[in-house]
């Protein structure tokens, strides 16, 4: 077997249905008793319910978590946590709420319990992408890793159909990039293949039957498997472009991942043939790029940047930003080729 290095991340994972009821016990296990609950505006009702359920274990609720973790929102949340004397944070919601918890932990070192309600995967990584002055940057440190992740399948049953698809393909992107990562290994490869398989099987079922409990369970487990890969391998061109378009042009996170993934796969495929052959087999397609594109489009997800409101004249700037700061990638990073990739994604062309 080929030599490899694998760094396991020290997080406690609780998976099942009805597991939200265990939050109070987990707060106490951490030695805490003054939790600040974090949500985004769309999940504020869930945050209120959780706050009330926790009773004296909760000191407040902050419900302004925002996509791409803008630093001014973090400033406000940190000030609230400190004024209330919070000794931990509990995030319930998608990537915005989880990202805010991590941003607070980076500044304060407060313990985190995170309860994802989508398939974004941020909860399983020690990585934070935050935005300031229109630029999204990433940091990687174990201070960002949540102490406890609670996966409750029941919380995903009401996830809207389109968000289910785009969030699921966002998760698949984590696994795909890990397959051709410079630090991939047999453990992450196995997790990536299992994650992609579970999600590729579950998403078509959920597009027809959003309340299908087995498919929801498979999708949530698949998202965790994909996220576990993201946490321990190096991401490449795909994530760089998504951060660029999200941070600079404020495009929706999961939808941007969904649209770009077929094109970034096609860009890298000639330099990662073995990895992409694994993904293609899972999708039952001639190529991994076409498999992802067809999956997304057939399930009604957006497939062009034009649909998200991206302006064609901004593609040049996006290519310039994507070329800044070196990062590992299977294929050489060439501005004109990246610009061509972005134009194909803008038009929604099916990869060759």
GROMACS .gro file of C-alpha atoms in nm:
model
  352
    1UNK     CA    1   0.000   0.000   0.000
    2UNK     CA    2   0.113   0.353  -0.077
    3UNK     CA    3   0.250   0.537   0.230
    4UNK     CA    4   0.024   0.807   0.372
    5UNK     CA    5  -0.029   1.047   0.662
    6UNK     CA    6  -0.371   1.082   0.826
    7UNK     CA    7  -0.457   1.325   1.107
    8UNK     CA    8  -0.786   1.232   1.274
    9UNK     CA    9  -0.989   1.525   1.409
   10UNK     CA   10  -1.094   1.503   1.777
   11UNK     CA   11  -1.469   1.569   1.763
   12UNK     CA   12  -1.758   1.393   1.936
   13UNK     CA   13  -2.032   1.295   1.687
   14UNK     CA   14  -2.387   1.205   1.789
   15UNK     CA   15  -2.603   1.077   1.501
   16UNK     CA   16  -2.966   0.969   1.494
   17UNK     CA   17  -3.327   1.087   1.517
   18UNK     CA   18  -3.444   1.292   1.814
   19UNK     CA   19  -3.087   1.362   1.920
   20UNK     CA   20  -3.164   1.733   1.971
   21UNK     CA   21  -3.289   1.631   2.315
   22UNK     CA   22  -2.929   1.558   2.417
   23UNK     CA   23  -2.802   1.916   2.386
   24UNK     CA   24  -2.847   1.998   2.755
   25UNK     CA   25  -2.656   1.690   2.864
   26UNK     CA   26  -2.373   1.774   2.624
   27UNK     CA   27  -2.349   2.130   2.759
   28UNK     CA   28  -2.307   1.990   3.108
   29UNK     CA   29  -2.059   1.725   2.993
   30UNK     CA   30  -1.841   2.009   2.863
   31UNK     CA   31  -1.855   2.160   3.211
   32UNK     CA   32  -2.063   2.453   3.089
   33UNK     CA   33  -2.395   2.602   3.193
   34UNK     CA   34  -2.435   2.936   3.014
   35UNK     CA   35  -2.490   2.864   2.646
   36UNK     CA   36  -2.552   3.124   2.378
   37UNK     CA   37  -2.770   2.976   2.103
   38UNK     CA   38  -2.683   3.085   1.747
   39UNK     CA   39  -2.906   3.070   1.439
   40UNK     CA   40  -2.972   3.251   1.115
   41UNK     CA   41  -3.296   3.445   1.057
   42UNK     CA   42  -3.463   3.154   0.875
   43UNK     CA   43  -3.396   2.920   1.170
   44UNK     CA   44  -3.484   3.165   1.447
   45UNK     CA   45  -3.794   2.968   1.551
   46UNK     CA   46  -3.583   2.654   1.599
   47UNK     CA   47  -3.342   2.868   1.802
   48UNK     CA   48  -3.624   2.996   2.025
   49UNK     CA   49  -3.752   2.644   2.085
   50UNK     CA   50  -3.402   2.522   2.173
   51UNK     CA   51  -3.344   2.820   2.402
   52UNK     CA   52  -3.667   2.748   2.589
   53UNK     CA   53  -3.590   2.375   2.610
   54UNK     CA   54  -3.247   2.446   2.762
   55UNK     CA   55  -3.396   2.668   3.031
   56UNK     CA   56  -3.134   2.783   3.282
   57UNK     CA   57  -2.854   2.632   3.070
   58UNK     CA   58  -2.907   2.908   2.810
   59UNK     CA   59  -2.830   3.278   2.858
   60UNK     CA   60  -2.949   3.409   2.522
   61UNK     CA   61  -3.015   3.374   2.150
   62UNK     CA   62  -2.840   3.544   1.858
   63UNK     CA   63  -3.024   3.494   1.527
   64UNK     CA   64  -2.834   3.705   1.273
   65UNK     CA   65  -2.589   3.443   1.142
   66UNK     CA   66  -2.515   3.534   0.780
   67UNK     CA   67  -2.378   3.356   0.475
   68UNK     CA   68  -1.998   3.377   0.427
   69UNK     CA   69  -1.940   3.475   0.794
   70UNK     CA   70  -1.901   3.854   0.761
   71UNK     CA   71  -1.674   3.985   1.033
   72UNK     CA   72  -1.912   4.261   1.142
   73UNK     CA   73  -2.170   3.997   1.238
   74UNK     CA   74  -1.904   3.812   1.436
   75UNK     CA   75  -1.812   4.137   1.612
   76UNK     CA   76  -2.171   4.178   1.727
   77UNK     CA   77  -2.213   3.815   1.835
   78UNK     CA   78  -1.887   3.815   2.032
   79UNK     CA   79  -1.991   4.132   2.213
   80UNK     CA   80  -2.324   3.971   2.306
   81UNK     CA   81  -2.157   3.648   2.424
   82UNK     CA   82  -1.920   3.843   2.646
   83UNK     CA   83  -2.190   4.071   2.788
   84UNK     CA   84  -2.403   3.767   2.879
   85UNK     CA   85  -2.111   3.574   3.027
   86UNK     CA   86  -2.161   3.282   2.789
   87UNK     CA   87  -1.930   2.987   2.851
   88UNK     CA   88  -2.016   2.799   2.528
   89UNK     CA   89  -2.207   2.842   2.202
   90UNK     CA   90  -2.471   2.614   2.052
   91UNK     CA   91  -2.532   2.664   1.679
   92UNK     CA   92  -2.841   2.526   1.510
   93UNK     CA   93  -2.885   2.577   1.136
   94UNK     CA   94  -2.689   2.555   0.813
   95UNK     CA   95  -2.337   2.664   0.730
   96UNK     CA   96  -2.401   3.025   0.832
   97UNK     CA   97  -2.483   2.938   1.193
   98UNK     CA   98  -2.201   2.686   1.218
   99UNK     CA   99  -1.959   2.934   1.063
  100UNK     CA  100  -2.056   3.197   1.317
  101UNK     CA  101  -1.993   2.953   1.604
  102UNK     CA  102  -1.648   2.883   1.465
  103UNK     CA  103  -1.573   3.252   1.415
  104UNK     CA  104  -1.667   3.319   1.779
  105UNK     CA  105  -1.453   3.028   1.896
  106UNK     CA  106  -1.156   3.161   1.700
  107UNK     CA  107  -1.171   3.487   1.894
  108UNK     CA  108  -1.281   3.362   2.236
  109UNK     CA  109  -1.195   2.989   2.248
  110UNK     CA  110  -1.550   2.914   2.371
  111UNK     CA  111  -1.651   2.546   2.332
  112UNK     CA  112  -1.894   2.472   2.049
  113UNK     CA  113  -2.188   2.237   2.011
  114UNK     CA  114  -2.319   2.247   1.654
  115UNK     CA  115  -2.644   2.103   1.520
  116UNK     CA  116  -2.647   2.117   1.138
  117UNK     CA  117  -2.982   2.130   0.961
  118UNK     CA  118  -2.838   2.109   0.609
  119UNK     CA  119  -2.560   1.915   0.437
  120UNK     CA  120  -2.302   2.195   0.422
  121UNK     CA  121  -2.034   2.004   0.617
  122UNK     CA  122  -1.872   2.299   0.793
  123UNK     CA  123  -1.938   2.135   1.129
  124UNK     CA  124  -1.682   1.860   1.069
  125UNK     CA  125  -1.387   2.083   0.980
  126UNK     CA  126  -1.134   2.304   1.152
  127UNK     CA  127  -1.168   2.552   0.866
  128UNK     CA  128  -1.338   2.892   0.860
  129UNK     CA  129  -1.414   3.108   0.560
  130UNK     CA  130  -1.500   3.464   0.662
  131UNK     CA  131  -1.564   3.780   0.463
  132UNK     CA  132  -1.438   4.133   0.521
  133UNK     CA  133  -1.454   4.419   0.271
  134UNK     CA  134  -1.578   4.188  -0.003
  135UNK     CA  135  -1.290   3.942   0.029
  136UNK     CA  136  -1.339   3.591   0.165
  137UNK     CA  137  -1.038   3.432   0.332
  138UNK     CA  138  -0.994   3.099   0.505
  139UNK     CA  139  -0.820   2.996   0.825
  140UNK     CA  140  -0.739   2.647   0.947
  141UNK     CA  141  -0.675   2.575   1.314
  142UNK     CA  142  -0.804   2.323   1.568
  143UNK     CA  143  -0.949   2.615   1.766
  144UNK     CA  144  -1.225   2.615   1.503
  145UNK     CA  145  -1.323   2.251   1.540
  146UNK     CA  146  -1.653   2.205   1.730
  147UNK     CA  147  -1.625   1.991   2.040
  148UNK     CA  148  -1.960   1.821   1.972
  149UNK     CA  149  -2.160   1.765   1.653
  150UNK     CA  150  -2.522   1.656   1.694
  151UNK     CA  151  -2.683   1.520   1.378
  152UNK     CA  152  -3.060   1.494   1.414
  153UNK     CA  153  -3.223   1.350   1.102
  154UNK     CA  154  -3.559   1.492   1.212
  155UNK     CA  155  -3.429   1.849   1.168
  156UNK     CA  156  -3.362   1.789   0.797
  157UNK     CA  157  -3.715   1.671   0.713
  158UNK     CA  158  -3.831   2.027   0.646
  159UNK     CA  159  -3.527   2.129   0.440
  160UNK     CA  160  -3.672   2.278   0.117
  161UNK     CA  161  -3.639   2.063  -0.195
  162UNK     CA  162  -3.394   2.285  -0.384
  163UNK     CA  163  -3.181   2.348  -0.077
  164UNK     CA  164  -3.172   1.972  -0.021
  165UNK     CA  165  -3.027   1.919  -0.369
  166UNK     CA  166  -2.778   2.207  -0.370
  167UNK     CA  167  -2.666   2.143  -0.013
  168UNK     CA  168  -2.618   1.775  -0.098
  169UNK     CA  169  -2.408   1.852  -0.405
  170UNK     CA  170  -2.210   2.101  -0.198
  171UNK     CA  171  -2.127   1.805   0.029
  172UNK     CA  172  -2.033   1.591  -0.272
  173UNK     CA  173  -1.786   1.864  -0.373
  174UNK     CA  174  -1.596   1.811  -0.047
  175UNK     CA  175  -1.553   1.443  -0.122
  176UNK     CA  176  -1.465   1.488  -0.489
  177UNK     CA  177  -1.184   1.731  -0.410
  178UNK     CA  178  -1.053   1.503  -0.137
  179UNK     CA  179  -1.020   1.218  -0.389
  180UNK     CA  180  -0.759   1.414  -0.586
  181UNK     CA  181  -0.613   1.606  -0.294
  182UNK     CA  182  -0.237   1.612  -0.247
  183UNK     CA  183  -0.288   1.453   0.096
  184UNK     CA  184  -0.558   1.200   0.013
  185UNK     CA  185  -0.521   0.858   0.174
  186UNK     CA  186  -0.709   0.525   0.191
  187UNK     CA  187  -0.918   0.640   0.488
  188UNK     CA  188  -1.043   0.959   0.327
  189UNK     CA  189  -1.089   0.783  -0.008
  190UNK     CA  190  -1.318   0.527   0.156
  191UNK     CA  191  -1.516   0.799   0.334
  192UNK     CA  192  -1.541   1.004   0.014
  193UNK     CA  193  -1.672   0.714  -0.191
  194UNK     CA  194  -1.924   0.621   0.077
  195UNK     CA  195  -2.037   0.982   0.113
  196UNK     CA  196  -2.084   1.035  -0.261
  197UNK     CA  197  -2.266   0.701  -0.291
  198UNK     CA  198  -2.510   0.780  -0.011
  199UNK     CA  199  -2.588   1.129  -0.141
  200UNK     CA  200  -2.612   1.032  -0.508
  201UNK     CA  201  -2.865   0.766  -0.408
  202UNK     CA  202  -3.062   0.980  -0.165
  203UNK     CA  203  -3.101   1.308  -0.355
  204UNK     CA  204  -3.324   1.175  -0.637
  205UNK     CA  205  -3.548   1.010  -0.376
  206UNK     CA  206  -3.572   1.331  -0.173
  207UNK     CA  207  -3.658   1.540  -0.478
  208UNK     CA  208  -3.975   1.329  -0.508
  209UNK     CA  209  -4.035   1.249  -0.141
  210UNK     CA  210  -3.875   1.509   0.091
  211UNK     CA  211  -4.013   1.333   0.401
  212UNK     CA  212  -3.848   0.997   0.320
  213UNK     CA  213  -3.677   0.921   0.650
  214UNK     CA  214  -3.434   0.660   0.515
  215UNK     CA  215  -3.318   0.889   0.235
  216UNK     CA  216  -3.282   1.177   0.483
  217UNK     CA  217  -3.073   0.957   0.709
  218UNK     CA  218  -2.854   0.843   0.418
  219UNK     CA  219  -2.808   1.201   0.298
  220UNK     CA  220  -2.712   1.330   0.642
  221UNK     CA  221  -2.468   1.045   0.698
  222UNK     CA  222  -2.327   1.099   0.350
  223UNK     CA  223  -2.281   1.468   0.422
  224UNK     CA  224  -2.088   1.387   0.738
  225UNK     CA  225  -1.867   1.138   0.552
  226UNK     CA  226  -1.793   1.399   0.284
  227UNK     CA  227  -1.728   1.668   0.544
  228UNK     CA  228  -1.489   1.444   0.733
  229UNK     CA  229  -1.279   1.436   0.416
  230UNK     CA  230  -1.289   1.813   0.384
  231UNK     CA  231  -1.158   1.844   0.738
  232UNK     CA  232  -0.837   1.648   0.685
  233UNK     CA  233  -0.737   1.706   0.323
  234UNK     CA  234  -0.637   2.010   0.120
  235UNK     CA  235  -0.901   2.170  -0.097
  236UNK     CA  236  -0.818   2.290  -0.446
  237UNK     CA  237  -0.951   2.500  -0.735
  238UNK     CA  238  -1.318   2.422  -0.676
  239UNK     CA  239  -1.328   2.562  -0.322
  240UNK     CA  240  -1.107   2.856  -0.417
  241UNK     CA  241  -1.351   2.958  -0.692
  242UNK     CA  242  -1.655   2.910  -0.468
  243UNK     CA  243  -1.500   3.128  -0.199
  244UNK     CA  244  -1.416   3.388  -0.463
  245UNK     CA  245  -1.767   3.404  -0.605
  246UNK     CA  246  -1.930   3.390  -0.264
  247UNK     CA  247  -1.712   3.640  -0.084
  248UNK     CA  248  -1.658   3.889  -0.366
  249UNK     CA  249  -1.994   3.868  -0.544
  250UNK     CA  250  -2.215   3.742  -0.258
  251UNK     CA  251  -2.349   3.442  -0.449
  252UNK     CA  252  -2.536   3.170  -0.263
  253UNK     CA  253  -2.292   2.918  -0.115
  254UNK     CA  254  -2.450   2.583  -0.195
  255UNK     CA  255  -2.585   2.691  -0.534
  256UNK     CA  256  -2.243   2.818  -0.638
  257UNK     CA  257  -2.088   2.483  -0.540
  258UNK     CA  258  -2.356   2.301  -0.739
  259UNK     CA  259  -2.298   2.505  -1.054
  260UNK     CA  260  -1.919   2.507  -1.046
  261UNK     CA  261  -1.850   2.146  -0.947
  262UNK     CA  262  -1.897   1.984  -1.292
  263UNK     CA  263  -1.666   2.244  -1.447
  264UNK     CA  264  -1.390   2.223  -1.185
  265UNK     CA  265  -1.401   1.844  -1.214
  266UNK     CA  266  -1.363   1.873  -1.593
  267UNK     CA  267  -1.070   2.114  -1.547
  268UNK     CA  268  -0.886   1.869  -1.321
  269UNK     CA  269  -0.997   1.535  -1.468
  270UNK     CA  270  -0.703   1.486  -1.710
  271UNK     CA  271  -0.464   1.518  -1.414
  272UNK     CA  272  -0.666   1.301  -1.173
  273UNK     CA  273  -0.790   1.016  -1.390
  274UNK     CA  274  -0.800   0.743  -1.122
  275UNK     CA  275  -0.983   0.960  -0.872
  276UNK     CA  276  -1.240   1.080  -1.123
  277UNK     CA  277  -1.296   0.726  -1.251
  278UNK     CA  278  -1.411   0.632  -0.898
  279UNK     CA  279  -1.660   0.917  -0.894
  280UNK     CA  280  -1.784   0.843  -1.247
  281UNK     CA  281  -1.860   0.483  -1.148
  282UNK     CA  282  -2.072   0.603  -0.856
  283UNK     CA  283  -2.272   0.836  -1.082
  284UNK     CA  284  -2.303   0.569  -1.350
  285UNK     CA  285  -2.178   0.819  -1.605
  286UNK     CA  286  -1.910   0.835  -1.871
  287UNK     CA  287  -1.738   1.105  -1.667
  288UNK     CA  288  -1.765   1.243  -1.316
  289UNK     CA  289  -1.818   1.595  -1.453
  290UNK     CA  290  -2.115   1.491  -1.665
  291UNK     CA  291  -2.252   1.277  -1.383
  292UNK     CA  292  -2.264   1.571  -1.140
  293UNK     CA  293  -2.401   1.809  -1.404
  294UNK     CA  294  -2.680   1.570  -1.504
  295UNK     CA  295  -2.767   1.492  -1.141
  296UNK     CA  296  -2.807   1.860  -1.057
  297UNK     CA  297  -2.993   1.963  -1.370
  298UNK     CA  298  -3.226   1.662  -1.369
  299UNK     CA  299  -3.324   1.741  -1.009
  300UNK     CA  300  -3.407   2.102  -1.092
  301UNK     CA  301  -3.104   2.269  -0.937
  302UNK     CA  302  -2.955   2.583  -1.097
  303UNK     CA  303  -2.678   2.499  -1.343
  304UNK     CA  304  -2.551   2.838  -1.463
  305UNK     CA  305  -2.398   3.135  -1.282
  306UNK     CA  306  -2.626   3.356  -1.491
  307UNK     CA  307  -2.920   3.208  -1.299
  308UNK     CA  308  -2.767   3.332  -0.972
  309UNK     CA  309  -2.738   3.689  -1.102
  310UNK     CA  310  -2.364   3.679  -1.177
  311UNK     CA  311  -2.266   3.946  -1.428
  312UNK     CA  312  -2.066   3.835  -1.730
  313UNK     CA  313  -1.836   4.136  -1.701
  314UNK     CA  314  -1.734   4.019  -1.351
  315UNK     CA  315  -1.589   3.689  -1.473
  316UNK     CA  316  -1.252   3.852  -1.548
  317UNK     CA  317  -1.224   3.981  -1.192
  318UNK     CA  318  -1.322   3.640  -1.056
  319UNK     CA  319  -1.044   3.475  -1.255
  320UNK     CA  320  -0.795   3.730  -1.125
  321UNK     CA  321  -0.895   3.672  -0.761
  322UNK     CA  322  -0.880   3.294  -0.808
  323UNK     CA  323  -0.517   3.321  -0.922
  324UNK     CA  324  -0.409   3.499  -0.604
  325UNK     CA  325  -0.236   3.305  -0.327
  326UNK     CA  326  -0.094   2.969  -0.439
  327UNK     CA  327  -0.281   2.651  -0.349
  328UNK     CA  328  -0.241   2.284  -0.447
  329UNK     CA  329  -0.438   2.162  -0.747
  330UNK     CA  330  -0.400   1.859  -0.978
  331UNK     CA  331  -0.405   2.066  -1.301
  332UNK     CA  332  -0.179   2.368  -1.347
  333UNK     CA  333  -0.355   2.694  -1.259
  334UNK     CA  334  -0.376   2.906  -1.574
  335UNK     CA  335  -0.579   3.226  -1.579
  336UNK     CA  336  -0.719   3.190  -1.930
  337UNK     CA  337  -0.827   2.832  -1.868
  338UNK     CA  338  -0.990   2.932  -1.540
  339UNK     CA  339  -1.168   3.215  -1.720
  340UNK     CA  340  -1.290   2.966  -1.981
  341UNK     CA  341  -1.417   2.741  -1.699
  342UNK     CA  342  -1.607   3.035  -1.548
  343UNK     CA  343  -1.759   3.124  -1.886
  344UNK     CA  344  -1.883   2.769  -1.932
  345UNK     CA  345  -2.033   2.779  -1.582
  346UNK     CA  346  -2.187   3.118  -1.654
  347UNK     CA  347  -2.360   2.982  -1.963
  348UNK     CA  348  -2.449   2.649  -1.799
  349UNK     CA  349  -2.278   2.434  -2.061
  350UNK     CA  350  -2.265   2.059  -2.004
  351UNK     CA  351  -1.897   1.962  -1.970
  352UNK     CA  352  -1.747   1.766  -2.257
   0.00000   0.00000   0.00000
